[in-house]
Tab-separated table of C-alpha atoms in Angstrom:
chain	number	residue	atom	x	y	z
A	29	MET	CA	-11.787	-12.607	24.824
A	30	CYS	CA	-15.528	-12.975	25.429
A	31	GLN	CA	-18.046	-12.699	28.265
A	32	PRO	CA	-20.428	-15.651	28.901
A	33	THR	CA	-23.072	-13.321	30.365
A	34	VAL	CA	-23.064	-10.886	27.425
A	35	ARG	CA	-25.461	-11.719	24.610
A	36	GLY	CA	-23.882	-11.779	21.162
A	37	THR	CA	-20.319	-11.680	22.522
A	38	CYS	CA	-19.484	-14.495	20.075
A	39	GLY	CA	-21.757	-13.432	17.261
A	40	GLN	CA	-25.078	-14.926	16.300
A	41	TYR	CA	-24.081	-18.596	16.317
A	42	GLY	CA	-21.035	-18.868	18.608
A	43	TRP	CA	-20.878	-19.315	22.359
A	44	CYS	CA	-18.360	-18.242	25.012
A	45	GLU	CA	-16.242	-21.022	26.495
A	46	THR	CA	-14.678	-20.470	29.944
A	47	ARG	CA	-10.980	-21.383	30.079
A	48	GLN	CA	-8.182	-21.071	32.618
A	49	SER	CA	-6.091	-19.038	30.155
A	50	GLY	CA	-9.011	-16.729	29.357
A	51	ASN	CA	-12.471	-17.094	27.846
A	52	ARG	CA	-12.607	-17.775	24.131
A	53	CYS	CA	-15.374	-17.939	21.548
A	54	HIS	CA	-16.399	-21.377	20.353
A	55	CYS	CA	-17.341	-20.556	16.776
A	56	PRO	CA	-19.424	-22.349	14.143
A	57	PRO	CA	-17.593	-24.150	11.300
A	58	GLY	CA	-15.544	-21.832	9.115
A	59	LYS	CA	-15.335	-18.973	11.659
A	60	MET	CA	-12.896	-17.651	14.283
A	61	GLY	CA	-11.944	-14.411	16.048
A	62	ILE	CA	-13.847	-11.720	17.927
A	63	LYS	CA	-17.590	-12.349	17.589
A	64	CYS	CA	-16.670	-15.241	15.258
A	65	SER	CA	-16.430	-12.696	12.442
A	66	ARG	CA	-13.320	-13.972	10.590
A	67	PRO	CA	-12.739	-17.037	8.392
A	68	CYS	CA	-10.959	-19.936	10.096
A	69	GLN	CA	-7.272	-19.812	9.100
A	70	ASP	CA	-3.715	-19.619	10.427
A	71	VAL	CA	-2.099	-16.198	10.868
A	72	PHE	CA	1.628	-16.866	11.407
A	73	LYS	CA	3.800	-18.699	8.888
A	74	SER	CA	5.289	-20.758	11.744
A	75	CYS	CA	2.000	-22.499	12.590
A	76	LYS	CA	2.851	-25.812	10.899
A	77	LYS	CA	6.218	-25.904	12.663
A	78	TRP	CA	4.641	-25.008	16.014
A	79	LEU	CA	2.140	-27.824	15.515
A	80	GLU	CA	5.002	-30.280	14.917
A	81	GLU	CA	6.570	-29.048	18.171
A	82	ASP	CA	3.260	-29.810	19.923
A	83	ARG	CA	2.898	-26.198	21.101
A	84	CYS	CA	-0.844	-26.194	20.462
A	85	TYR	CA	-1.255	-28.673	23.299
A	86	TRP	CA	1.494	-28.249	25.903
A	87	ALA	CA	0.882	-24.488	26.036
A	88	ARG	CA	-2.922	-24.716	26.133
A	89	ASN	CA	-3.246	-24.227	29.911
A	90	THR	CA	-0.864	-21.249	30.084
A	91	THR	CA	-1.519	-19.245	26.917
A	92	SER	CA	-4.046	-19.165	24.104
A	93	PHE	CA	-1.564	-17.529	21.689
A	94	PHE	CA	-1.172	-20.619	19.510
A	95	MET	CA	-4.882	-21.446	19.483
A	96	ASP	CA	-5.736	-17.870	18.464
A	97	ASN	CA	-3.024	-17.382	15.834
A	98	CYS	CA	-2.878	-20.960	14.522
A	99	ALA	CA	-6.575	-21.717	14.840
A	100	SER	CA	-6.689	-24.010	11.822
A	101	SER	CA	-3.501	-25.989	12.579
A	102	CYS	CA	-4.388	-26.270	16.273
A	103	GLU	CA	-7.921	-27.388	15.335
A	104	GLU	CA	-9.559	-24.604	17.296
A	105	CYS	CA	-11.867	-24.113	14.340
A	106	LYS	CA	-12.761	-25.970	11.175
A	107	GLY	CA	-12.370	-24.337	7.804
A	108	ASP	CA	-15.144	-24.228	5.223
A	109	GLY	CA	-12.857	-23.658	2.242
A	110	LYS	CA	-13.054	-19.855	2.441
A	111	VAL	CA	-10.302	-17.615	3.880
A	112	LEU	CA	-9.210	-13.996	3.856
A	113	LYS	CA	-6.606	-13.207	1.204
A	114	LEU	CA	-4.449	-12.038	4.124
A	115	ALA	CA	-5.434	-12.957	7.681
A	116	LEU	CA	-5.965	-10.211	10.251
A	117	PRO	CA	-3.931	-11.077	13.405
A	118	PRO	CA	-6.126	-11.292	16.526
A	119	MET	CA	-3.976	-8.733	18.374
A	120	LEU	CA	-4.822	-6.211	15.620
A	121	GLU	CA	-8.553	-6.926	15.717
A	122	PRO	CA	-9.210	-3.678	17.694
A	123	LEU	CA	-8.010	-1.796	14.571
A	124	SER	CA	-10.126	-3.770	12.097
A	125	TRP	CA	-12.544	-0.848	11.589
A	126	LEU	CA	-9.666	1.209	10.110
A	127	VAL	CA	-8.564	-1.397	7.551
A	128	GLY	CA	-9.505	-0.390	3.998
A	129	LYS	CA	-8.871	2.145	1.255
A	130	TRP	CA	-10.270	5.589	2.130
A	131	VAL	CA	-10.598	8.724	0.003
A	132	ALA	CA	-11.040	12.332	1.174
A	133	ARG	CA	-11.478	15.591	-0.781
A	134	THR	CA	-10.793	18.842	1.059
A	135	SER	CA	-11.615	22.531	0.677
A	136	SER	CA	-8.227	23.703	2.016
A	137	GLY	CA	-4.604	22.596	1.945
A	138	GLN	CA	-4.301	21.702	5.658
A	139	ARG	CA	-2.989	18.186	6.269
A	140	PHE	CA	-0.576	16.171	8.424
A	141	PRO	CA	2.400	16.187	8.324
A	142	THR	CA	2.911	18.412	5.261
A	143	THR	CA	0.478	21.126	4.163
A	144	LEU	CA	-0.436	21.769	0.527
A	145	THR	CA	-1.053	25.237	-0.918
A	146	GLY	CA	-4.681	24.468	-1.764
A	147	PRO	CA	-7.500	21.858	-1.752
A	148	TYR	CA	-6.490	18.279	-2.463
A	149	GLU	CA	-7.680	14.698	-2.760
A	150	GLU	CA	-6.082	12.134	-0.459
A	151	ILE	CA	-6.028	8.334	-0.473
A	152	LEU	CA	-5.470	6.666	2.894
A	153	ASP	CA	-4.678	2.993	2.278
A	154	VAL	CA	-4.627	0.775	5.394
A	155	GLN	CA	-3.808	-2.790	4.377
A	156	ILE	CA	-3.336	-6.090	6.164
A	157	SER	CA	0.313	-7.108	5.847
A	158	GLU	CA	1.695	-10.603	5.481
A	159	VAL	CA	2.534	-11.878	8.961
A	160	PRO	CA	6.141	-13.050	9.494
A	161	ALA	CA	7.184	-16.324	11.073
A	162	PHE	CA	7.420	-14.551	14.433
A	163	ASP	CA	7.488	-11.058	16.011
A	164	ARG	CA	4.690	-8.513	16.422
A	165	PRO	CA	2.584	-8.085	13.257
A	166	GLY	CA	1.650	-4.717	11.807
A	167	ILE	CA	-0.676	-3.039	9.326
A	168	ASN	CA	0.744	-1.306	6.258
A	169	ILE	CA	-0.176	2.346	5.633
A	170	SER	CA	0.293	4.396	2.478
A	171	ILE	CA	-1.002	7.940	1.970
A	172	PHE	CA	-1.072	9.879	-1.285
A	173	ALA	CA	-2.319	13.466	-1.553
A	174	LYS	CA	-2.654	15.386	-4.812
A	175	SER	CA	-3.782	18.996	-5.164
A	176	LEU	CA	-6.976	19.491	-7.171
A	177	ASP	CA	-5.043	21.647	-9.640
A	178	ASN	CA	-2.568	18.748	-10.111
A	179	TRP	CA	0.303	21.035	-9.062
A	180	GLU	CA	1.450	19.295	-5.860
A	181	THR	CA	1.719	15.743	-4.558
A	182	HIS	CA	2.724	14.395	-1.162
A	183	SER	CA	2.999	10.816	0.028
A	184	GLU	CA	3.807	8.879	3.177
A	185	LEU	CA	4.620	5.220	3.713
A	186	GLY	CA	4.749	3.337	6.989
A	187	PHE	CA	3.016	0.929	9.294
A	188	MET	CA	0.774	0.745	12.339
A	189	THR	CA	0.812	-1.747	15.176
A	190	GLY	CA	-1.202	-2.236	18.327
A	191	LYS	CA	-0.829	-3.759	21.772
A	192	PRO	CA	-4.108	-4.801	23.404
A	193	PHE	CA	-4.181	-4.408	27.163
A	194	ASN	CA	-5.557	-7.939	27.503
A	195	GLU	CA	-3.040	-9.373	25.019
A	196	ASP	CA	-2.241	-12.997	25.805
A	197	ASN	CA	1.529	-13.433	25.527
A	198	GLY	CA	2.044	-16.298	27.953
A	199	PHE	CA	3.137	-14.102	30.866
A	200	LEU	CA	1.187	-12.871	33.863
A	201	ARG	CA	-0.384	-9.436	33.378
A	202	GLU	CA	-0.611	-6.690	35.949
A	203	ALA	CA	-4.036	-6.385	37.530
A	204	GLY	CA	-6.086	-3.246	37.065
A	205	PRO	CA	-7.626	-1.232	34.234
A	206	GLY	CA	-5.735	-0.457	31.068
A	207	GLU	CA	-6.090	0.711	27.495
A	208	ASP	CA	-5.169	-0.759	24.126
A	209	LEU	CA	-2.121	0.983	22.672
A	210	VAL	CA	-1.392	1.975	19.077
A	211	ALA	CA	1.631	3.404	17.239
A	212	ILE	CA	2.120	4.732	13.693
A	213	GLU	CA	5.446	5.313	11.927
A	214	LEU	CA	5.506	7.231	8.626
A	215	VAL	CA	8.198	8.430	6.213
A	216	SER	CA	7.325	11.240	3.787
A	217	ASN	CA	8.617	11.879	0.269
A	218	THR	CA	9.776	15.256	1.633
A	219	GLY	CA	12.235	13.515	3.965
A	220	LEU	CA	10.121	13.910	7.103
A	221	MET	CA	9.870	10.939	9.486
A	222	THR	CA	7.231	10.797	12.231
A	223	ILE	CA	6.268	8.426	15.028
A	224	GLU	CA	2.879	8.835	16.709
A	225	GLU	CA	1.665	6.924	19.750
A	226	GLY	CA	-1.673	6.757	21.492
A	227	ILE	CA	-4.647	4.675	22.558
A	228	ILE	CA	-7.575	2.826	21.018
A	229	ARG	CA	-11.060	3.586	22.353
A	230	GLY	CA	-13.671	1.489	20.607
A	231	GLN	CA	-13.817	2.612	16.981
A	232	SER	CA	-11.531	5.559	17.580
A	233	ILE	CA	-7.803	6.153	18.052
A	234	VAL	CA	-6.182	9.182	19.689
A	235	ILE	CA	-2.510	9.727	18.830
A	236	GLU	CA	0.118	12.412	19.282
A	237	SER	CA	3.554	12.942	17.778
A	238	LYS	CA	6.407	11.467	19.828
A	239	TYR	CA	9.208	11.757	17.275
A	240	ARG	CA	9.719	13.962	14.233
A	241	GLN	CA	12.819	14.481	12.129
A	242	SER	CA	13.313	16.157	8.777
A	243	MET	CA	16.230	15.448	6.456
A	244	PHE	CA	16.838	19.201	6.699
A	245	GLY	CA	16.984	19.082	10.516
A	246	ILE	CA	14.515	19.185	13.389
A	247	ALA	CA	14.020	22.947	12.944
A	248	ASP	CA	12.336	22.255	9.602
A	249	ALA	CA	9.769	19.885	11.122
A	250	PHE	CA	6.523	20.841	12.850
A	251	GLN	CA	6.523	21.335	16.641
A	252	GLU	CA	3.690	19.035	17.729
A	253	ALA	CA	0.518	17.351	16.528
A	254	LYS	CA	-2.454	15.494	17.984
A	255	ARG	CA	-4.863	13.505	15.852
A	256	LYS	CA	-8.049	11.547	16.365
A	257	PHE	CA	-9.476	9.061	13.855
A	258	THR	CA	-13.079	7.965	14.392
A	259	LEU	CA	-15.383	5.678	12.424
A	260	ILE	CA	-18.507	7.839	12.495
A	261	SER	CA	-20.618	5.384	10.463
A	262	PRO	CA	-20.006	2.322	8.259
A	263	GLY	CA	-17.888	3.536	5.368
A	264	SER	CA	-17.247	6.993	6.838
A	265	LEU	CA	-14.050	7.964	8.686
A	266	GLU	CA	-13.237	11.256	10.403
A	267	GLU	CA	-9.826	12.772	11.199
A	268	ARG	CA	-9.533	15.699	13.635
A	269	THR	CA	-6.128	17.371	13.958
A	270	ILE	CA	-4.530	19.954	16.239
A	271	PHE	CA	-1.257	21.004	14.645
A	272	LYS	CA	1.489	23.439	15.652
A	273	ASP	CA	3.795	24.235	12.738
A	274	LYS	CA	7.534	24.942	12.912
A	275	TYR	CA	6.807	28.611	13.631
A	276	GLY	CA	4.587	27.750	16.617
A	277	VAL	CA	1.314	28.657	14.872
A	278	GLU	CA	-1.528	26.368	16.005
A	279	LYS	CA	-4.057	25.146	13.438
A	280	LYS	CA	-7.081	22.859	13.675
A	281	TRP	CA	-8.993	21.029	10.985
A	282	LEU	CA	-11.458	18.249	10.279
A	283	LYS	CA	-11.244	15.812	7.363
A	284	ARG	CA	-13.634	13.052	6.346
A	285	TYR	CA	-12.946	9.969	4.264
A	286	ARG	CA	-15.257	7.538	2.494
A	287	LEU	CA	-14.456	3.840	2.148
A	288	VAL	CA	-13.811	2.734	-1.435
A	289	HIS	CA	-12.394	-0.758	-0.809
A	290	ASP	CA	-12.810	-3.232	2.071
A	291	TYR	CA	-9.821	-5.592	2.441
A	292	LEU	CA	-11.651	-7.603	5.095
A	293	GLY	CA	-14.158	-8.522	2.404
A	294	GLU	CA	-11.529	-10.194	0.210
A	295	ILE	CA	-12.644	-13.773	0.780
A	296	ILE	CA	-11.008	-16.359	-1.480
A	297	ASP	CA	-10.890	-20.144	-1.839
A	298	SER	CA	-8.267	-21.649	0.495
A	299	LYS	CA	-6.787	-23.593	-2.444
A	300	GLU	CA	-6.102	-20.304	-4.230
A	301	GLN	CA	-4.241	-19.028	-1.147
A	302	ARG	CA	-1.844	-21.999	-1.229
A	303	LYS	CA	-0.765	-21.329	-4.816
């Protein structure tokens, strides 16, 4: 989505085109996406099949889903030979600031969902996942924490997905204000499974635990948790947590990460992607 009256809404060289199905950026060659910031490429594996079924054209006046997610096949943009190693789906663009490998080093053992006995180093890895032929795409998450004395390790694996309020899915949307939604599901090496849900506000997400279950029973899990992730500056991420353990004791802490790898900077030759 873009606004014709807002300067820079489509980046430095793009312009906002008014359409019945919603305004879209008309980007310069090789670019697509919000503010024309992504390389021109297809997202879903079904794009070639959808093109053969003529979906790019018969659905143009009712939904922009195919033009957004199959921009290359539907000729919404022209490639310049450069693509992302893995494309970021447009519906996950509001979470693009979180994508990357982040590292934090703490002065205490407080962490979510499992606390360590002392200070630790943690790697938060948020990666673009390969998009299936259909269904809602997600972002892969892996977390690994190791105590500074090398005595303890904890890890979580899972995924994150979002649902933009202005998501174009081909159906009429309810009028009125709304917020982009986000959900995270994680499974720990301690046998603890968590589901957190919340909202996206700019370069920040606010989430709270909605489901928690330990392999030893719910009584062994924490009682509740609320977390807020915020990009405080390029390459610097902050996590604030309010946590109530299984005994009902409330704890609060702040953790900061630094970016060590940017997956959205992994630009490759399109021929290499086809191999």
